[in-house]
PDB file of C-alpha atoms in Angstrom:
ATOM      1  CA  UNK N 251     -88.514  76.500  61.644  1.00  0.00           C
ATOM      2  CA  UNK N 252     -88.332  76.162  65.373  1.00  0.00           C
ATOM      3  CA  UNK N 253     -85.467  77.737  67.240  1.00  0.00           C
ATOM      4  CA  UNK N 254     -83.230  75.382  69.154  1.00  0.00           C
ATOM      5  CA  UNK N 255     -84.086  74.921  72.782  1.00  0.00           C
ATOM      6  CA  UNK N 256     -81.477  76.254  75.132  1.00  0.00           C
ATOM      7  CA  UNK N 257     -80.845  74.187  78.222  1.00  0.00           C
ATOM      8  CA  UNK N 258     -79.096  75.767  81.159  1.00  0.00           C
ATOM      9  CA  UNK N 259     -75.810  74.093  82.050  1.00  0.00           C
ATOM     10  CA  UNK N 260     -76.096  71.393  84.632  1.00  0.00           C
ATOM     11  CA  UNK N 261     -73.222  70.290  86.840  1.00  0.00           C
ATOM     12  CA  UNK N 262     -69.573  70.850  86.117  1.00  0.00           C
ATOM     13  CA  UNK N 263     -68.727  72.345  82.693  1.00  0.00           C
ATOM     14  CA  UNK N 264     -67.108  70.005  80.201  1.00  0.00           C
ATOM     15  CA  UNK N 265     -63.357  70.493  79.752  1.00  0.00           C
ATOM     16  CA  UNK N 266     -61.764  69.473  76.484  1.00  0.00           C
ATOM     17  CA  UNK N 267     -58.430  71.266  76.209  1.00  0.00           C
ATOM     18  CA  UNK N 268     -55.087  69.947  77.384  1.00  0.00           C
ATOM     19  CA  UNK N 269     -54.498  73.107  79.390  1.00  0.00           C
ATOM     20  CA  UNK N 270     -57.782  72.721  81.261  1.00  0.00           C
ATOM     21  CA  UNK N 271     -57.253  69.010  81.869  1.00  0.00           C
ATOM     22  CA  UNK N 272     -53.799  69.757  83.267  1.00  0.00           C
ATOM     23  CA  UNK N 273     -55.173  72.547  85.449  1.00  0.00           C
ATOM     24  CA  UNK N 274     -57.786  70.177  86.891  1.00  0.00           C
ATOM     25  CA  UNK N 275     -55.246  67.365  87.300  1.00  0.00           C
ATOM     26  CA  UNK N 276     -52.680  69.555  89.055  1.00  0.00           C
ATOM     27  CA  UNK N 277     -55.352  70.799  91.437  1.00  0.00           C
ATOM     28  CA  UNK N 278     -56.118  67.173  92.324  1.00  0.00           C
ATOM     29  CA  UNK N 279     -52.427  66.226  92.542  1.00  0.00           C
ATOM     30  CA  UNK N 280     -51.836  69.056  95.011  1.00  0.00           C
ATOM     31  CA  UNK N 281     -55.005  68.370  96.969  1.00  0.00           C
ATOM     32  CA  UNK N 282     -54.852  64.547  97.108  1.00  0.00           C
ATOM     33  CA  UNK N 283     -51.307  63.648  96.100  1.00  0.00           C
ATOM     34  CA  UNK N 284     -50.185  62.237  92.787  1.00  0.00           C
ATOM     35  CA  UNK N 285     -50.446  58.586  93.822  1.00  0.00           C
ATOM     36  CA  UNK N 286     -53.933  58.931  95.304  1.00  0.00           C
ATOM     37  CA  UNK N 287     -55.346  60.733  92.270  1.00  0.00           C
ATOM     38  CA  UNK N 288     -56.728  58.374  89.626  1.00  0.00           C
ATOM     39  CA  UNK N 289     -57.479  58.912  85.953  1.00  0.00           C
ATOM     40  CA  UNK N 290     -61.142  58.489  86.838  1.00  0.00           C
ATOM     41  CA  UNK N 291     -60.821  61.298  89.429  1.00  0.00           C
ATOM     42  CA  UNK N 292     -59.284  63.597  86.808  1.00  0.00           C
ATOM     43  CA  UNK N 293     -61.848  62.709  84.138  1.00  0.00           C
ATOM     44  CA  UNK N 294     -64.716  63.239  86.558  1.00  0.00           C
ATOM     45  CA  UNK N 295     -63.379  66.602  87.788  1.00  0.00           C
ATOM     46  CA  UNK N 296     -62.851  67.697  84.173  1.00  0.00           C
ATOM     47  CA  UNK N 297     -66.355  66.646  83.194  1.00  0.00           C
ATOM     48  CA  UNK N 298     -65.153  64.173  80.574  1.00  0.00           C
ATOM     49  CA  UNK N 299     -65.045  60.413  80.280  1.00  0.00           C
ATOM     50  CA  UNK N 300     -61.966  58.318  80.978  1.00  0.00           C
ATOM     51  CA  UNK N 301     -61.714  57.385  77.277  1.00  0.00           C
ATOM     52  CA  UNK N 302     -61.682  61.052  76.316  1.00  0.00           C
ATOM     53  CA  UNK N 303     -58.944  61.705  78.855  1.00  0.00           C
ATOM     54  CA  UNK N 304     -56.900  58.842  77.403  1.00  0.00           C
ATOM     55  CA  UNK N 305     -57.150  60.425  73.959  1.00  0.00           C
ATOM     56  CA  UNK N 306     -55.198  63.362  75.371  1.00  0.00           C
ATOM     57  CA  UNK N 307     -52.779  61.425  77.606  1.00  0.00           C
ATOM     58  CA  UNK N 308     -51.587  57.823  77.372  1.00  0.00           C
ATOM     59  CA  UNK N 309     -51.275  57.551  81.160  1.00  0.00           C
ATOM     60  CA  UNK N 310     -51.523  59.557  84.358  1.00  0.00           C
ATOM     61  CA  UNK N 311     -47.727  59.859  84.299  1.00  0.00           C
ATOM     62  CA  UNK N 312     -47.936  61.783  81.014  1.00  0.00           C
ATOM     63  CA  UNK N 313     -50.113  64.546  82.446  1.00  0.00           C
ATOM     64  CA  UNK N 314     -47.378  66.322  84.460  1.00  0.00           C
ATOM     65  CA  UNK N 315     -45.221  66.361  81.322  1.00  0.00           C
ATOM     66  CA  UNK N 316     -47.903  68.216  79.374  1.00  0.00           C
ATOM     67  CA  UNK N 317     -47.016  68.593  75.700  1.00  0.00           C
ATOM     68  CA  UNK N 318     -43.342  67.835  76.213  1.00  0.00           C
ATOM     69  CA  UNK N 319     -43.098  65.706  73.052  1.00  0.00           C
ATOM     70  CA  UNK N 320     -44.321  68.632  70.965  1.00  0.00           C
ATOM     71  CA  UNK N 321     -41.678  70.931  72.438  1.00  0.00           C
ATOM     72  CA  UNK N 322     -38.850  68.696  71.220  1.00  0.00           C
ATOM     73  CA  UNK N 323     -39.409  69.832  67.618  1.00  0.00           C
ATOM     74  CA  UNK N 324     -38.957  73.415  68.770  1.00  0.00           C
ATOM     75  CA  UNK N 325     -35.807  72.344  70.620  1.00  0.00           C
ATOM     76  CA  UNK N 326     -34.399  70.884  67.387  1.00  0.00           C
ATOM     77  CA  UNK N 327     -35.216  74.095  65.538  1.00  0.00           C
ATOM     78  CA  UNK N 328     -33.566  76.161  68.235  1.00  0.00           C
ATOM     79  CA  UNK N 329     -30.386  74.092  67.991  1.00  0.00           C
ATOM     80  CA  UNK N 330     -30.361  74.481  64.197  1.00  0.00           C
ATOM     81  CA  UNK N 331     -30.787  78.239  64.527  1.00  0.00           C
ATOM     82  CA  UNK N 332     -27.355  78.390  66.166  1.00  0.00           C
ATOM     83  CA  UNK N 333     -25.550  76.554  63.354  1.00  0.00           C
ATOM     84  CA  UNK N 334     -23.181  79.498  62.924  1.00  0.00           C
ATOM     85  CA  UNK N 335     -22.057  79.287  66.565  1.00  0.00           C
ATOM     86  CA  UNK N 336     -19.593  76.826  68.118  1.00  0.00           C
ATOM     87  CA  UNK N 337     -21.354  73.592  69.069  1.00  0.00           C
ATOM     88  CA  UNK N 338     -20.943  74.160  72.815  1.00  0.00           C
ATOM     89  CA  UNK N 339     -22.516  77.615  72.530  1.00  0.00           C
ATOM     90  CA  UNK N 340     -25.334  76.301  70.334  1.00  0.00           C
ATOM     91  CA  UNK N 341     -26.267  73.652  72.900  1.00  0.00           C
ATOM     92  CA  UNK N 342     -26.002  76.174  75.731  1.00  0.00           C
ATOM     93  CA  UNK N 343     -28.233  78.741  73.981  1.00  0.00           C
ATOM     94  CA  UNK N 344     -30.808  76.167  72.834  1.00  0.00           C
ATOM     95  CA  UNK N 345     -31.131  74.704  76.336  1.00  0.00           C
ATOM     96  CA  UNK N 346     -31.769  78.210  77.710  1.00  0.00           C
ATOM     97  CA  UNK N 347     -34.326  78.828  74.942  1.00  0.00           C
ATOM     98  CA  UNK N 348     -36.048  75.513  75.693  1.00  0.00           C
ATOM     99  CA  UNK N 349     -36.451  76.513  79.333  1.00  0.00           C
ATOM    100  CA  UNK N 350     -37.620  80.083  78.765  1.00  0.00           C
ATOM    101  CA  UNK N 351     -41.257  80.674  79.704  1.00  0.00           C
ATOM    102  CA  UNK N 352     -43.435  83.789  79.840  1.00  0.00           C
ATOM    103  CA  UNK N 353     -43.480  85.415  83.285  1.00  0.00           C
ATOM    104  CA  UNK N 354     -47.178  84.589  83.625  1.00  0.00           C
ATOM    105  CA  UNK N 355     -46.422  80.861  83.217  1.00  0.00           C
ATOM    106  CA  UNK N 356     -43.550  80.612  85.706  1.00  0.00           C
ATOM    107  CA  UNK N 357     -45.646  79.830  88.794  1.00  0.00           C
ATOM    108  CA  UNK N 358     -47.391  76.993  86.943  1.00  0.00           C
ATOM    109  CA  UNK N 359     -44.062  75.751  85.586  1.00  0.00           C
ATOM    110  CA  UNK N 360     -42.612  75.751  89.106  1.00  0.00           C
ATOM    111  CA  UNK N 361     -45.507  73.574  90.337  1.00  0.00           C
ATOM    112  CA  UNK N 362     -45.101  71.240  87.355  1.00  0.00           C
ATOM    113  CA  UNK N 363     -41.359  70.822  87.824  1.00  0.00           C
ATOM    114  CA  UNK N 364     -41.646  70.374  91.577  1.00  0.00           C
ATOM    115  CA  UNK N 365     -44.124  67.545  90.976  1.00  0.00           C
ATOM    116  CA  UNK N 366     -41.949  65.915  88.314  1.00  0.00           C
ATOM    117  CA  UNK N 367     -38.728  66.187  90.309  1.00  0.00           C
ATOM    118  CA  UNK N 368     -40.059  65.240  93.745  1.00  0.00           C
ATOM    119  CA  UNK N 369     -42.593  62.481  93.045  1.00  0.00           C
ATOM    120  CA  UNK N 370     -40.886  59.083  93.290  1.00  0.00           C
ATOM    121  CA  UNK N 371     -43.660  57.424  91.264  1.00  0.00           C
ATOM    122  CA  UNK N 372     -42.824  59.670  88.306  1.00  0.00           C
ATOM    123  CA  UNK N 373     -39.093  58.981  88.218  1.00  0.00           C
ATOM    124  CA  UNK N 374     -39.110  55.913  85.940  1.00  0.00           C
ATOM    125  CA  UNK N 375     -41.380  57.706  83.470  1.00  0.00           C
ATOM    126  CA  UNK N 376     -39.206  60.808  83.673  1.00  0.00           C
ATOM    127  CA  UNK N 377     -36.139  58.806  82.652  1.00  0.00           C
ATOM    128  CA  UNK N 378     -37.890  58.067  79.335  1.00  0.00           C
ATOM    129  CA  UNK N 379     -38.684  61.734  78.795  1.00  0.00           C
ATOM    130  CA  UNK N 380     -35.140  62.786  79.662  1.00  0.00           C
ATOM    131  CA  UNK N 381     -33.831  60.216  77.170  1.00  0.00           C
ATOM    132  CA  UNK N 382     -35.903  61.852  74.409  1.00  0.00           C
ATOM    133  CA  UNK N 383     -34.540  65.280  75.362  1.00  0.00           C
ATOM    134  CA  UNK N 384     -30.959  64.008  75.484  1.00  0.00           C
ATOM    135  CA  UNK N 385     -31.397  62.320  72.088  1.00  0.00           C
ATOM    136  CA  UNK N 386     -32.159  65.716  70.514  1.00  0.00           C
ATOM    137  CA  UNK N 387     -28.858  67.083  71.815  1.00  0.00           C
ATOM    138  CA  UNK N 388     -26.863  63.956  70.936  1.00  0.00           C
ATOM    139  CA  UNK N 389     -28.168  63.987  67.357  1.00  0.00           C
ATOM    140  CA  UNK N 390     -27.305  67.652  66.989  1.00  0.00           C
ATOM    141  CA  UNK N 391     -23.811  67.315  68.445  1.00  0.00           C
ATOM    142  CA  UNK N 392     -23.193  64.259  66.251  1.00  0.00           C
ATOM    143  CA  UNK N 393     -24.289  66.141  63.156  1.00  0.00           C
ATOM    144  CA  UNK N 394     -22.085  69.102  64.016  1.00  0.00           C
ATOM    145  CA  UNK N 395     -19.017  66.993  64.874  1.00  0.00           C
ATOM    146  CA  UNK N 396     -19.354  64.343  62.167  1.00  0.00           C
ATOM    147  CA  UNK N 397     -19.866  61.496  64.624  1.00  0.00           C
ATOM    148  CA  UNK N 398     -22.616  59.054  65.500  1.00  0.00           C
ATOM    149  CA  UNK N 399     -25.272  60.099  68.075  1.00  0.00           C
ATOM    150  CA  UNK N 400     -24.225  57.082  70.169  1.00  0.00           C
ATOM    151  CA  UNK N 401     -20.555  58.136  70.160  1.00  0.00           C
ATOM    152  CA  UNK N 402     -18.874  59.335  73.329  1.00  0.00           C
ATOM    153  CA  UNK N 403     -18.905  63.101  72.668  1.00  0.00           C
ATOM    154  CA  UNK N 404     -22.603  63.447  71.700  1.00  0.00           C
ATOM    155  CA  UNK N 405     -23.663  61.188  74.559  1.00  0.00           C
ATOM    156  CA  UNK N 406     -21.473  63.056  77.042  1.00  0.00           C
ATOM    157  CA  UNK N 407     -22.764  66.424  75.843  1.00  0.00           C
ATOM    158  CA  UNK N 408     -26.376  65.298  76.228  1.00  0.00           C
ATOM    159  CA  UNK N 409     -25.816  63.776  79.671  1.00  0.00           C
ATOM    160  CA  UNK N 410     -23.916  66.825  80.907  1.00  0.00           C
ATOM    161  CA  UNK N 411     -26.566  69.206  79.551  1.00  0.00           C
ATOM    162  CA  UNK N 412     -29.265  67.259  81.370  1.00  0.00           C
ATOM    163  CA  UNK N 413     -27.283  67.051  84.619  1.00  0.00           C
ATOM    164  CA  UNK N 414     -26.573  70.773  84.592  1.00  0.00           C
ATOM    165  CA  UNK N 415     -30.178  71.587  83.735  1.00  0.00           C
ATOM    166  CA  UNK N 416     -31.464  69.402  86.549  1.00  0.00           C
ATOM    167  CA  UNK N 417     -29.000  70.992  88.962  1.00  0.00           C
ATOM    168  CA  UNK N 418     -30.218  74.407  87.831  1.00  0.00           C
ATOM    169  CA  UNK N 419     -33.833  73.383  88.321  1.00  0.00           C
ATOM    170  CA  UNK N 420     -33.020  72.164  91.817  1.00  0.00           C
ATOM    171  CA  UNK N 421     -31.568  75.561  92.704  1.00  0.00           C
ATOM    172  CA  UNK N 422     -34.481  77.382  91.077  1.00  0.00           C
ATOM    173  CA  UNK N 423     -37.068  75.322  92.968  1.00  0.00           C
ATOM    174  CA  UNK N 424     -35.260  75.923  96.255  1.00  0.00           C
ATOM    175  CA  UNK N 425     -35.306  79.708  95.804  1.00  0.00           C
ATOM    176  CA  UNK N 426     -38.697  81.258  95.020  1.00  0.00           C
ATOM    177  CA  UNK N 427     -36.958  84.455  93.882  1.00  0.00           C
ATOM    178  CA  UNK N 428     -34.464  82.810  91.533  1.00  0.00           C
ATOM    179  CA  UNK N 429     -34.641  83.534  87.809  1.00  0.00           C
ATOM    180  CA  UNK N 430     -34.688  80.232  85.891  1.00  0.00           C
ATOM    181  CA  UNK N 431     -32.823  81.389  82.750  1.00  0.00           C
ATOM    182  CA  UNK N 432     -30.163  83.068  84.901  1.00  0.00           C
ATOM    183  CA  UNK N 433     -29.676  79.948  87.034  1.00  0.00           C
ATOM    184  CA  UNK N 434     -29.448  77.744  83.939  1.00  0.00           C
ATOM    185  CA  UNK N 435     -27.075  80.214  82.319  1.00  0.00           C
ATOM    186  CA  UNK N 436     -24.648  79.839  85.216  1.00  0.00           C
ATOM    187  CA  UNK N 437     -24.978  76.055  85.252  1.00  0.00           C
ATOM    188  CA  UNK N 438     -24.519  75.695  81.500  1.00  0.00           C
ATOM    189  CA  UNK N 439     -21.352  77.778  81.415  1.00  0.00           C
ATOM    190  CA  UNK N 440     -19.764  74.686  82.966  1.00  0.00           C
ATOM    191  CA  UNK N 441     -20.738  72.628  79.903  1.00  0.00           C
ATOM    192  CA  UNK N 442     -19.413  75.209  77.474  1.00  0.00           C
ATOM    193  CA  UNK N 443     -16.040  75.075  79.179  1.00  0.00           C
ATOM    194  CA  UNK N 444     -16.121  71.278  79.043  1.00  0.00           C
ATOM    195  CA  UNK N 445     -17.005  71.069  75.335  1.00  0.00           C
ATOM    196  CA  UNK N 446     -14.564  73.800  74.350  1.00  0.00           C
ATOM    197  CA  UNK N 447     -11.595  71.634  75.360  1.00  0.00           C
TER     198      UNK N 447
END
């Protein structure tokens, strides 16, 4: 039996993980701007075809959001883990948990959030993502308070949590030395006071 022939790698290595695709895409977004970077540019730089790229991401707008949809299940679990706490504390703690990242990932997260929050072309898409995040909170608050997720209290809690989180992110992005969980902690104390009434 003949041994397989080994061919030396030619050209750019093939990338097939979400993390690598995002790394390549963010490099292009920073270098060329989000609007000027095409899916074909990203696929080419990653050494994959456009169809392969679209198996990982439905659109270019999904790339900055990474695996956000997958993190919502963890967010639900985090909320449930605080079932023995008052609802306002449970939401507060789960939002902090959702936004806690390893120290080694913070620089990348800062770049990601700066892109998401400062790119006008991403704002309409971001509204959809924020709605999914708010829905998790509204469903939890409704379950805990015996109301409907579309009722005033769950909707208010979800909107306030998002507004305070976004305000915290704005402060964090403006100060390279700021600690994200600490900034969000301060912002979310406002919500706890609001829900406690």
